[in-house]
C-alpha cells in the first residue's frame, strides 16, 4: 500500500555534478584507448556502455563503435574480449551504427588470424551483431567453416554464432539445418558437442517446412538417444520450437504429458513439468480437457512431493485462464452433480491441507480461481473449501518468519482478495479471520495482512466501526519498539485504520496515532502515514503530521514541499464544514480553502526544480483552485436570483426578441458563462489526464472523476436553466458501481447519481427558472465538495518513469541561429528520438508507437509580397513511428516558399498498446530562414535595373527633338 519502493518526486530532483558533453566524453575515452598501458585501454573500453546510456544517439554511437572496432582489430585477445562484452551489453544500440560495412570490415579481418582464440572471439562478436548483419554471406561462410574446426573453443564460438544467426536469418537457418543435423547424427561428434548443437534447432521456426523437418529430427533424437541429458535437452528444444512455431503446441503438450506419466526418471519428469508450465503461460487456450485430466491423474498418483508441487503449479497457472472454463464446460453431466467429482477439484481439496506449504498454497489457489472464474455455477461447497483452506494456511504461515512461509502467505492473501472481490458474501468471514490472526502473527506477516485488509476494505466497506477497537489496541502494542519492521507495520496499520474510518477520524484515534509516532517513529514513517491520510481523505490528521515534519527536513525544497502539502490539507479540511442549505457559509468555506490553496501553490512552485518541475502536482492543484472558484461563482450566480430577479417585462422581452432565455433575466447570461467555464475545466482535466502517461490507474481515475464532476455541473445548468427541453439524461446515467475501486470513487458516484436524479425530477416538474432550480445547483456543488478530495499515489510517488529525447538534424550550432534554406528547395528534416525509462519500464502501460507532429509558422517576412497558393503558406505534418530498442527516426520534407524566418515546432506524443494517445511531449523548436534562390534574385535585379535605363532612354529621345 504505502511501500517505499517507488521514488518520491523530490528524491529524483538531484543537483548532479557537472557532466561532460558527448564529444568531450568520447574524446576522454579515445585518449584512454590510445594509451600505451593495457590497463588504461581496458578501463576505457568498459566505460563505453555508460557513455551509450547517457548519449544514446547514432552520431556518437557510430563513432564509438568504429573506435572499438579498431581496438578489436589491432588489440590483443583480452582487449577483444572486453570489446565483445561491451557489444553484448549494448545490443540495443547496434542498429544505430551508420557505417555498418566499415564496422564489420574491421571486426571481420581478425577471422583470418592464425590464433584459434582470436577467431573464436571474432565469431562470438559476429554472433552478437547478428541483428544488424543477418544476411552477410561471408559471416555465414565463416561460421560453417568454423563448425568443422578441430579447436573446441572455436567450435563452441561457431555454435553460439550459428544460434544467433539462425534466430535472425531465414536463409542461414535453412542452409545450416542439414549441417547441424549431420553433425548431431554423426558418430564422430562427441556427446557434449551434440548437447550444445541441439538447442540451435529451436530457431528453425521461420517457415512450416523448416519447423516440420526440425521436429522430425528431434523426434528421432529423443528415441535414438535415451540418455537423461540428451532427452532433457531434446525435449526442451522441442518445446521452444513448438512455442515459436505455434502450430505444434497441442502435440507437444501430449508428448510432455506422456513423458511425465511414463518416464521413471525424476530429472525428465521435472523438465516435462517446467516445459508444461512454459506452455501453460504462453498458450493456455490450446489445452484440452483431456490434457488437464491427464495432468490431474499424474498429480494424484505421484508419491513425490516435489513433482506434485510442480504439477500443481502448472494447474494453478491454468486455473486462472480460459482453460478452466473449457475444463468444466466440456464435461458430461450437469454441473451441480459433477462439480465436486472432477479430478481437478478432488486434487485441490486433497492438497489444501497438505503438510507441504507450497502444495497447500497451490491447492487453495486452484479452488479460488475456480470459484472466481465459474460464477455461473453453484459452487458453494467449493467456496467453503477455499475459505477454510485459506484460513488454515493463514494460521500456519503467519506464525513463521521464514522466507518460504512469507512467499506462501503472499499467495494466500492474494487469493483472499481475489475471492472476496468475486464472491462479496464471503468478505465478513475472511476479514474476521485476518483480524483475529493479526494479534498473534509475526511482524513481517502482519505487514502483509494489513495490506490485504486495506485492499479488501478499498473494494468493499467491510471494516465496521466495531473492528476499530482491535486495530487500535494492536497499534498501541506495536508502537513500543522502533525496529524497521515495526515502522513498516505502523504505516500499514495506520492505512487500514484510515480506510476503515474514511468519513472522519475520532479525536481518540488521532491522539493514539500521534502518540505512537512521537514515541518511536522517525520522520519518514510519519510522512508516509500523512501521505496515506491525504490519500484516504483524512486531511485534518494529514495537516497535523505535515506541520510536525516541517522543522525536520534539511533542504528548503523539502520544506516547501511539506508546507504546500500542509496548506492543501488545511484547504480541504475547510471544506468539511460545509452544510447542505447554508449557502453563505459555503461561500466563506470555499474562500478560506482558496486562501490556503493559493499559499500552497506558491510553496509548491518554490519546491520545484529544473530537473523535477512537479508539473502534474502544479497542474492538478491549479485545476482544483479554478474548480473551487467556479463553484463559488456558481453559488453567487444562484444567489443573484434573489438579489436581482427577472423584471416584470422579461416575458414580453423574450417574446419580442425570440430568445426564450431572456425571461429569466440577467441570470441566464451568467449561467451561460458558468456552463462554459465548467466545460473548459473539464477539457483541462482531460489534458492533464492525457499528459499523465506514467500515472497509476487510481490517480487517472481520480482525475477522471474531477472531469466528470465538471461535466455533471455543466449538464445540470443546461438541463435546469439554459435548455431544459433538449436535455438528454441517457448518456449521463451511471452503469452502477460494479467496478468501483475505492471509497472515494464510491462516494463520488453516489453523489453523481443523486444529483442526476434530482435534476431529472426538477426538469420534468417545473419550468425554469425558480428558486428550486438554483437550490438544486447549489446543493449539487455542496454535495460534491463534501466528499473529501483524495490525493492519489502519483501526487507523491512516481513508480514508472518514461521520457522521450528528440534530436533534429540539421540543427544550428546556436539554438537562436536560423538554418538557411533556399525558397525553391525543400528542407529534409530528420527527427530522431530515444525513449528513456526508469527502473520499472512498462509497469502501468507501454509505448506502442510515437506520433510526431511537425508544424511551421512564419515569424517575420522579408522581401516583396507575392501571391502564393495557400497550400504553400504553412507546413503541418504528422507521422507515427514504432520505436525499436527504444530508438526511432523519421524524416519530413518541408516547403518554405515565403521569404523570411520560419519557426518549426516538432512535438511528440505516444500511443500505448491499447491505442490511447498520451501527450507526453517534448516539444522542440528550430528556426529556418528562407532565402531567395540566386537565379530568381538575379532575374529580379535585372528587371529592377532595366526599368530605370528605359526611362532615361525615353527622356533622351524627347530632348533630342528640340
PDB file of N, CA and C in Angstrom, residues 400-470:
ATOM      1  N   UNK A 400       5.188 -18.053  11.184  1.00  0.00           N
ATOM      2  CA  UNK A 400       6.527 -18.450  10.742  1.00  0.00           C
ATOM      3  C   UNK A 400       7.183 -17.285   9.999  1.00  0.00           C
ATOM      4  N   UNK A 401       8.394 -16.929  10.403  1.00  0.00           N
ATOM      5  CA  UNK A 401       9.065 -15.775   9.774  1.00  0.00           C
ATOM      6  C   UNK A 401      10.003 -16.152   8.648  1.00  0.00           C
ATOM      7  N   UNK A 402      10.038 -17.428   8.240  1.00  0.00           N
ATOM      8  CA  UNK A 402      10.972 -17.839   7.183  1.00  0.00           C
ATOM      9  C   UNK A 402      10.536 -17.301   5.820  1.00  0.00           C
ATOM     10  N   UNK A 403      11.500 -17.120   4.888  1.00  0.00           N
ATOM     11  CA  UNK A 403      11.146 -16.581   3.547  1.00  0.00           C
ATOM     12  C   UNK A 403      10.106 -17.426   2.816  1.00  0.00           C
ATOM     13  N   UNK A 404      10.206 -18.772   2.952  1.00  0.00           N
ATOM     14  CA  UNK A 404       9.236 -19.656   2.288  1.00  0.00           C
ATOM     15  C   UNK A 404       7.826 -19.430   2.795  1.00  0.00           C
ATOM     16  N   UNK A 405       7.699 -19.268   4.122  1.00  0.00           N
ATOM     17  CA  UNK A 405       6.373 -19.019   4.716  1.00  0.00           C
ATOM     18  C   UNK A 405       5.816 -17.677   4.246  1.00  0.00           C
ATOM     19  N   UNK A 406       6.694 -16.670   4.126  1.00  0.00           N
ATOM     20  CA  UNK A 406       6.243 -15.350   3.675  1.00  0.00           C
ATOM     21  C   UNK A 406       5.753 -15.404   2.218  1.00  0.00           C
ATOM     22  N   UNK A 407       6.476 -16.172   1.388  1.00  0.00           N
ATOM     23  CA  UNK A 407       6.057 -16.307  -0.018  1.00  0.00           C
ATOM     24  C   UNK A 407       4.691 -16.985  -0.107  1.00  0.00           C
ATOM     25  N   UNK A 408       4.492 -18.042   0.707  1.00  0.00           N
ATOM     26  CA  UNK A 408       3.199 -18.741   0.731  1.00  0.00           C
ATOM     27  C   UNK A 408       2.098 -17.812   1.248  1.00  0.00           C
ATOM     28  N   UNK A 409       2.432 -17.027   2.262  1.00  0.00           N
ATOM     29  CA  UNK A 409       1.453 -16.090   2.827  1.00  0.00           C
ATOM     30  C   UNK A 409       1.008 -15.070   1.785  1.00  0.00           C
ATOM     31  N   UNK A 410       1.955 -14.609   0.955  1.00  0.00           N
ATOM     32  CA  UNK A 410       1.600 -13.650  -0.104  1.00  0.00           C
ATOM     33  C   UNK A 410       0.586 -14.257  -1.072  1.00  0.00           C
ATOM     34  N   UNK A 411       0.830 -15.539  -1.456  1.00  0.00           N
ATOM     35  CA  UNK A 411      -0.122 -16.227  -2.355  1.00  0.00           C
ATOM     36  C   UNK A 411      -1.487 -16.331  -1.674  1.00  0.00           C
ATOM     37  N   UNK A 412      -1.484 -16.695  -0.401  1.00  0.00           N
ATOM     38  CA  UNK A 412      -2.730 -16.863   0.361  1.00  0.00           C
ATOM     39  C   UNK A 412      -3.525 -15.556   0.402  1.00  0.00           C
ATOM     40  N   UNK A 413      -2.835 -14.469   0.721  1.00  0.00           N
ATOM     41  CA  UNK A 413      -3.524 -13.171   0.848  1.00  0.00           C
ATOM     42  C   UNK A 413      -4.024 -12.668  -0.502  1.00  0.00           C
ATOM     43  N   UNK A 414      -3.246 -12.916  -1.563  1.00  0.00           N
ATOM     44  CA  UNK A 414      -3.698 -12.542  -2.917  1.00  0.00           C
ATOM     45  C   UNK A 414      -4.977 -13.296  -3.267  1.00  0.00           C
ATOM     46  N   UNK A 415      -5.012 -14.596  -2.914  1.00  0.00           N
ATOM     47  CA  UNK A 415      -6.222 -15.399  -3.163  1.00  0.00           C
ATOM     48  C   UNK A 415      -7.404 -14.864  -2.358  1.00  0.00           C
ATOM     49  N   UNK A 416      -7.152 -14.439  -1.124  1.00  0.00           N
ATOM     50  CA  UNK A 416      -8.238 -13.881  -0.298  1.00  0.00           C
ATOM     51  C   UNK A 416      -8.861 -12.654  -0.963  1.00  0.00           C
ATOM     52  N   UNK A 417      -8.003 -11.746  -1.445  1.00  0.00           N
ATOM     53  CA  UNK A 417      -8.504 -10.527  -2.110  1.00  0.00           C
ATOM     54  C   UNK A 417      -9.310 -10.901  -3.350  1.00  0.00           C
ATOM     55  N   UNK A 418      -8.800 -11.857  -4.130  1.00  0.00           N
ATOM     56  CA  UNK A 418      -9.487 -12.272  -5.361  1.00  0.00           C
ATOM     57  C   UNK A 418     -10.833 -12.922  -5.043  1.00  0.00           C
ATOM     58  N   UNK A 419     -10.862 -13.771  -4.020  1.00  0.00           N
ATOM     59  CA  UNK A 419     -12.089 -14.469  -3.643  1.00  0.00           C
ATOM     60  C   UNK A 419     -13.154 -13.490  -3.159  1.00  0.00           C
ATOM     61  N   UNK A 420     -12.731 -12.542  -2.332  1.00  0.00           N
ATOM     62  CA  UNK A 420     -13.681 -11.558  -1.791  1.00  0.00           C
ATOM     63  C   UNK A 420     -14.225 -10.662  -2.908  1.00  0.00           C
ATOM     64  N   UNK A 421     -13.355 -10.341  -3.885  1.00  0.00           N
ATOM     65  CA  UNK A 421     -13.794  -9.482  -4.999  1.00  0.00           C
ATOM     66  C   UNK A 421     -14.851 -10.183  -5.848  1.00  0.00           C
ATOM     67  N   UNK A 422     -14.651 -11.482  -6.077  1.00  0.00           N
ATOM     68  CA  UNK A 422     -15.601 -12.214  -6.928  1.00  0.00           C
ATOM     69  C   UNK A 422     -16.809 -12.721  -6.147  1.00  0.00           C
ATOM     70  N   UNK A 423     -16.651 -12.991  -4.858  1.00  0.00           N
ATOM     71  CA  UNK A 423     -17.739 -13.508  -4.013  1.00  0.00           C
ATOM     72  C   UNK A 423     -17.855 -12.627  -2.754  1.00  0.00           C
ATOM     73  N   UNK A 424     -18.479 -11.434  -2.883  1.00  0.00           N
ATOM     74  CA  UNK A 424     -18.509 -10.470  -1.772  1.00  0.00           C
ATOM     75  C   UNK A 424     -19.124 -11.016  -0.479  1.00  0.00           C
ATOM     76  N   UNK A 425     -20.020 -12.026  -0.585  1.00  0.00           N
ATOM     77  CA  UNK A 425     -20.683 -12.530   0.619  1.00  0.00           C
ATOM     78  C   UNK A 425     -19.718 -13.263   1.562  1.00  0.00           C
ATOM     79  N   UNK A 426     -18.509 -13.568   1.055  1.00  0.00           N
ATOM     80  CA  UNK A 426     -17.519 -14.241   1.906  1.00  0.00           C
ATOM     81  C   UNK A 426     -16.628 -13.252   2.657  1.00  0.00           C
ATOM     82  N   UNK A 427     -16.804 -11.949   2.390  1.00  0.00           N
ATOM     83  CA  UNK A 427     -15.860 -10.955   2.904  1.00  0.00           C
ATOM     84  C   UNK A 427     -15.822 -10.909   4.431  1.00  0.00           C
ATOM     85  N   UNK A 428     -16.990 -11.038   5.068  1.00  0.00           N
ATOM     86  CA  UNK A 428     -17.024 -10.870   6.519  1.00  0.00           C
ATOM     87  C   UNK A 428     -16.186 -11.930   7.230  1.00  0.00           C
ATOM     88  N   UNK A 429     -16.347 -13.190   6.813  1.00  0.00           N
ATOM     89  CA  UNK A 429     -15.595 -14.257   7.485  1.00  0.00           C
ATOM     90  C   UNK A 429     -14.094 -14.136   7.221  1.00  0.00           C
ATOM     91  N   UNK A 430     -13.726 -13.724   5.989  1.00  0.00           N
ATOM     92  CA  UNK A 430     -12.305 -13.563   5.652  1.00  0.00           C
ATOM     93  C   UNK A 430     -11.674 -12.454   6.485  1.00  0.00           C
ATOM     94  N   UNK A 431     -12.386 -11.321   6.594  1.00  0.00           N
ATOM     95  CA  UNK A 431     -11.861 -10.179   7.353  1.00  0.00           C
ATOM     96  C   UNK A 431     -11.742 -10.523   8.839  1.00  0.00           C
ATOM     97  N   UNK A 432     -12.728 -11.229   9.371  1.00  0.00           N
ATOM     98  CA  UNK A 432     -12.674 -11.609  10.792  1.00  0.00           C
ATOM     99  C   UNK A 432     -11.480 -12.521  11.086  1.00  0.00           C
ATOM    100  N   UNK A 433     -11.223 -13.459  10.174  1.00  0.00           N
ATOM    101  CA  UNK A 433     -10.078 -14.357  10.394  1.00  0.00           C
ATOM    102  C   UNK A 433      -8.763 -13.586  10.318  1.00  0.00           C
ATOM    103  N   UNK A 434      -8.692 -12.595   9.429  1.00  0.00           N
ATOM    104  CA  UNK A 434      -7.485 -11.774   9.326  1.00  0.00           C
ATOM    105  C   UNK A 434      -7.259 -10.971  10.604  1.00  0.00           C
ATOM    106  N   UNK A 435      -8.335 -10.343  11.111  1.00  0.00           N
ATOM    107  CA  UNK A 435      -8.220  -9.530  12.330  1.00  0.00           C
ATOM    108  C   UNK A 435      -7.841 -10.388  13.536  1.00  0.00           C
ATOM    109  N   UNK A 436      -8.422 -11.586  13.594  1.00  0.00           N
ATOM    110  CA  UNK A 436      -8.109 -12.489  14.716  1.00  0.00           C
ATOM    111  C   UNK A 436      -6.637 -12.873  14.701  1.00  0.00           C
ATOM    112  N   UNK A 437      -6.142 -13.160  13.515  1.00  0.00           N
ATOM    113  CA  UNK A 437      -4.775 -13.650  13.384  1.00  0.00           C
ATOM    114  C   UNK A 437      -3.731 -12.546  13.547  1.00  0.00           C
ATOM    115  N   UNK A 438      -4.139 -11.289  13.346  1.00  0.00           N
ATOM    116  CA  UNK A 438      -3.191 -10.167  13.424  1.00  0.00           C
ATOM    117  C   UNK A 438      -2.452 -10.118  14.760  1.00  0.00           C
ATOM    118  N   UNK A 439      -3.153 -10.450  15.859  1.00  0.00           N
ATOM    119  CA  UNK A 439      -2.572 -10.286  17.195  1.00  0.00           C
ATOM    120  C   UNK A 439      -1.414 -11.248  17.441  1.00  0.00           C
ATOM    121  N   UNK A 440      -1.524 -12.470  16.894  1.00  0.00           N
ATOM    122  CA  UNK A 440      -0.503 -13.479  17.207  1.00  0.00           C
ATOM    123  C   UNK A 440       0.541 -13.636  16.107  1.00  0.00           C
ATOM    124  N   UNK A 441       0.394 -12.888  15.000  1.00  0.00           N
ATOM    125  CA  UNK A 441       1.282 -13.087  13.845  1.00  0.00           C
ATOM    126  C   UNK A 441       2.644 -12.425  14.062  1.00  0.00           C
ATOM    127  N   UNK A 442       3.617 -12.869  13.237  1.00  0.00           N
ATOM    128  CA  UNK A 442       4.932 -12.215  13.193  1.00  0.00           C
ATOM    129  C   UNK A 442       4.790 -10.843  12.545  1.00  0.00           C
ATOM    130  N   UNK A 443       5.764  -9.946  12.801  1.00  0.00           N
ATOM    131  CA  UNK A 443       5.663  -8.583  12.261  1.00  0.00           C
ATOM    132  C   UNK A 443       5.636  -8.558  10.732  1.00  0.00           C
ATOM    133  N   UNK A 444       6.512  -9.359  10.104  1.00  0.00           N
ATOM    134  CA  UNK A 444       6.554  -9.387   8.631  1.00  0.00           C
ATOM    135  C   UNK A 444       5.210  -9.840   8.070  1.00  0.00           C
ATOM    136  N   UNK A 445       4.589 -10.834   8.735  1.00  0.00           N
ATOM    137  CA  UNK A 445       3.272 -11.325   8.294  1.00  0.00           C
ATOM    138  C   UNK A 445       2.198 -10.281   8.549  1.00  0.00           C
ATOM    139  N   UNK A 446       2.307  -9.570   9.666  1.00  0.00           N
ATOM    140  CA  UNK A 446       1.307  -8.528   9.984  1.00  0.00           C
ATOM    141  C   UNK A 446       1.265  -7.445   8.894  1.00  0.00           C
ATOM    142  N   UNK A 447       2.450  -7.070   8.404  1.00  0.00           N
ATOM    143  CA  UNK A 447       2.506  -6.033   7.359  1.00  0.00           C
ATOM    144  C   UNK A 447       1.731  -6.492   6.130  1.00  0.00           C
ATOM    145  N   UNK A 448       1.989  -7.740   5.704  1.00  0.00           N
ATOM    146  CA  UNK A 448       1.292  -8.287   4.524  1.00  0.00           C
ATOM    147  C   UNK A 448      -0.210  -8.394   4.782  1.00  0.00           C
ATOM    148  N   UNK A 449      -0.583  -8.788   5.993  1.00  0.00           N
ATOM    149  CA  UNK A 449      -2.006  -8.933   6.323  1.00  0.00           C
ATOM    150  C   UNK A 449      -2.709  -7.573   6.340  1.00  0.00           C
ATOM    151  N   UNK A 450      -2.010  -6.551   6.806  1.00  0.00           N
ATOM    152  CA  UNK A 450      -2.581  -5.196   6.782  1.00  0.00           C
ATOM    153  C   UNK A 450      -2.808  -4.726   5.340  1.00  0.00           C
ATOM    154  N   UNK A 451      -1.841  -5.015   4.467  1.00  0.00           N
ATOM    155  CA  UNK A 451      -2.011  -4.672   3.046  1.00  0.00           C
ATOM    156  C   UNK A 451      -3.251  -5.365   2.483  1.00  0.00           C
ATOM    157  N   UNK A 452      -3.417  -6.632   2.842  1.00  0.00           N
ATOM    158  CA  UNK A 452      -4.569  -7.400   2.371  1.00  0.00           C
ATOM    159  C   UNK A 452      -5.877  -6.798   2.896  1.00  0.00           C
ATOM    160  N   UNK A 453      -5.914  -6.470   4.179  1.00  0.00           N
ATOM    161  CA  UNK A 453      -7.112  -5.868   4.780  1.00  0.00           C
ATOM    162  C   UNK A 453      -7.471  -4.561   4.082  1.00  0.00           C
ATOM    163  N   UNK A 454      -6.444  -3.734   3.846  1.00  0.00           N
ATOM    164  CA  UNK A 454      -6.698  -2.448   3.182  1.00  0.00           C
ATOM    165  C   UNK A 454      -7.218  -2.656   1.764  1.00  0.00           C
ATOM    166  N   UNK A 455      -6.637  -3.639   1.040  1.00  0.00           N
ATOM    167  CA  UNK A 455      -7.084  -3.917  -0.335  1.00  0.00           C
ATOM    168  C   UNK A 455      -8.544  -4.364  -0.361  1.00  0.00           C
ATOM    169  N   UNK A 456      -8.930  -5.212   0.625  1.00  0.00           N
ATOM    170  CA  UNK A 456     -10.325  -5.672   0.696  1.00  0.00           C
ATOM    171  C   UNK A 456     -11.247  -4.511   1.057  1.00  0.00           C
ATOM    172  N   UNK A 457     -10.820  -3.710   2.049  1.00  0.00           N
ATOM    173  CA  UNK A 457     -11.670  -2.606   2.514  1.00  0.00           C
ATOM    174  C   UNK A 457     -11.823  -1.508   1.466  1.00  0.00           C
ATOM    175  N   UNK A 458     -10.829  -1.364   0.574  1.00  0.00           N
ATOM    176  CA  UNK A 458     -10.946  -0.378  -0.516  1.00  0.00           C
ATOM    177  C   UNK A 458     -12.062  -0.777  -1.479  1.00  0.00           C
ATOM    178  N   UNK A 459     -12.235  -2.092  -1.663  1.00  0.00           N
ATOM    179  CA  UNK A 459     -13.253  -2.577  -2.597  1.00  0.00           C
ATOM    180  C   UNK A 459     -14.627  -2.674  -1.947  1.00  0.00           C
ATOM    181  N   UNK A 460     -14.665  -3.123  -0.694  1.00  0.00           N
ATOM    182  CA  UNK A 460     -15.941  -3.345  -0.003  1.00  0.00           C
ATOM    183  C   UNK A 460     -15.870  -2.722   1.387  1.00  0.00           C
ATOM    184  N   UNK A 461     -16.914  -2.016   1.805  1.00  0.00           N
ATOM    185  CA  UNK A 461     -16.901  -1.413   3.149  1.00  0.00           C
ATOM    186  C   UNK A 461     -17.170  -2.465   4.231  1.00  0.00           C
ATOM    187  N   UNK A 462     -16.181  -3.331   4.459  1.00  0.00           N
ATOM    188  CA  UNK A 462     -16.387  -4.464   5.374  1.00  0.00           C
ATOM    189  C   UNK A 462     -15.835  -4.212   6.775  1.00  0.00           C
ATOM    190  N   UNK A 463     -14.960  -3.213   6.920  1.00  0.00           N
ATOM    191  CA  UNK A 463     -14.373  -2.960   8.230  1.00  0.00           C
ATOM    192  C   UNK A 463     -15.308  -2.065   9.045  1.00  0.00           C
ATOM    193  N   UNK A 464     -16.107  -2.672   9.888  1.00  0.00           N
ATOM    194  CA  UNK A 464     -17.083  -1.911  10.675  1.00  0.00           C
ATOM    195  C   UNK A 464     -16.378  -1.166  11.810  1.00  0.00           C
ATOM    196  N   UNK A 465     -17.098  -0.193  12.398  1.00  0.00           N
ATOM    197  CA  UNK A 465     -16.519   0.596  13.488  1.00  0.00           C
ATOM    198  C   UNK A 465     -16.161  -0.285  14.684  1.00  0.00           C
ATOM    199  N   UNK A 466     -16.903  -1.377  14.865  1.00  0.00           N
ATOM    200  CA  UNK A 466     -16.637  -2.268  15.996  1.00  0.00           C
ATOM    201  C   UNK A 466     -15.255  -2.909  15.918  1.00  0.00           C
ATOM    202  N   UNK A 467     -14.734  -3.027  14.679  1.00  0.00           N
ATOM    203  CA  UNK A 467     -13.411  -3.652  14.500  1.00  0.00           C
ATOM    204  C   UNK A 467     -12.279  -2.675  14.781  1.00  0.00           C
ATOM    205  N   UNK A 468     -12.586  -1.389  14.828  1.00  0.00           N
ATOM    206  CA  UNK A 468     -11.543  -0.382  15.035  1.00  0.00           C
ATOM    207  C   UNK A 468     -10.860  -0.553  16.391  1.00  0.00           C
ATOM    208  N   UNK A 469     -11.636  -1.004  17.387  1.00  0.00           N
ATOM    209  CA  UNK A 469     -11.072  -1.198  18.726  1.00  0.00           C
ATOM    210  C   UNK A 469      -9.899  -2.157  18.700  1.00  0.00           C
ATOM    211  N   UNK A 470     -10.074  -3.291  17.985  1.00  0.00           N
ATOM    212  CA  UNK A 470      -8.998  -4.288  17.874  1.00  0.00           C
ATOM    213  C   UNK A 470      -7.758  -3.682  17.223  1.00  0.00           C
TER     214      UNK A 470
END
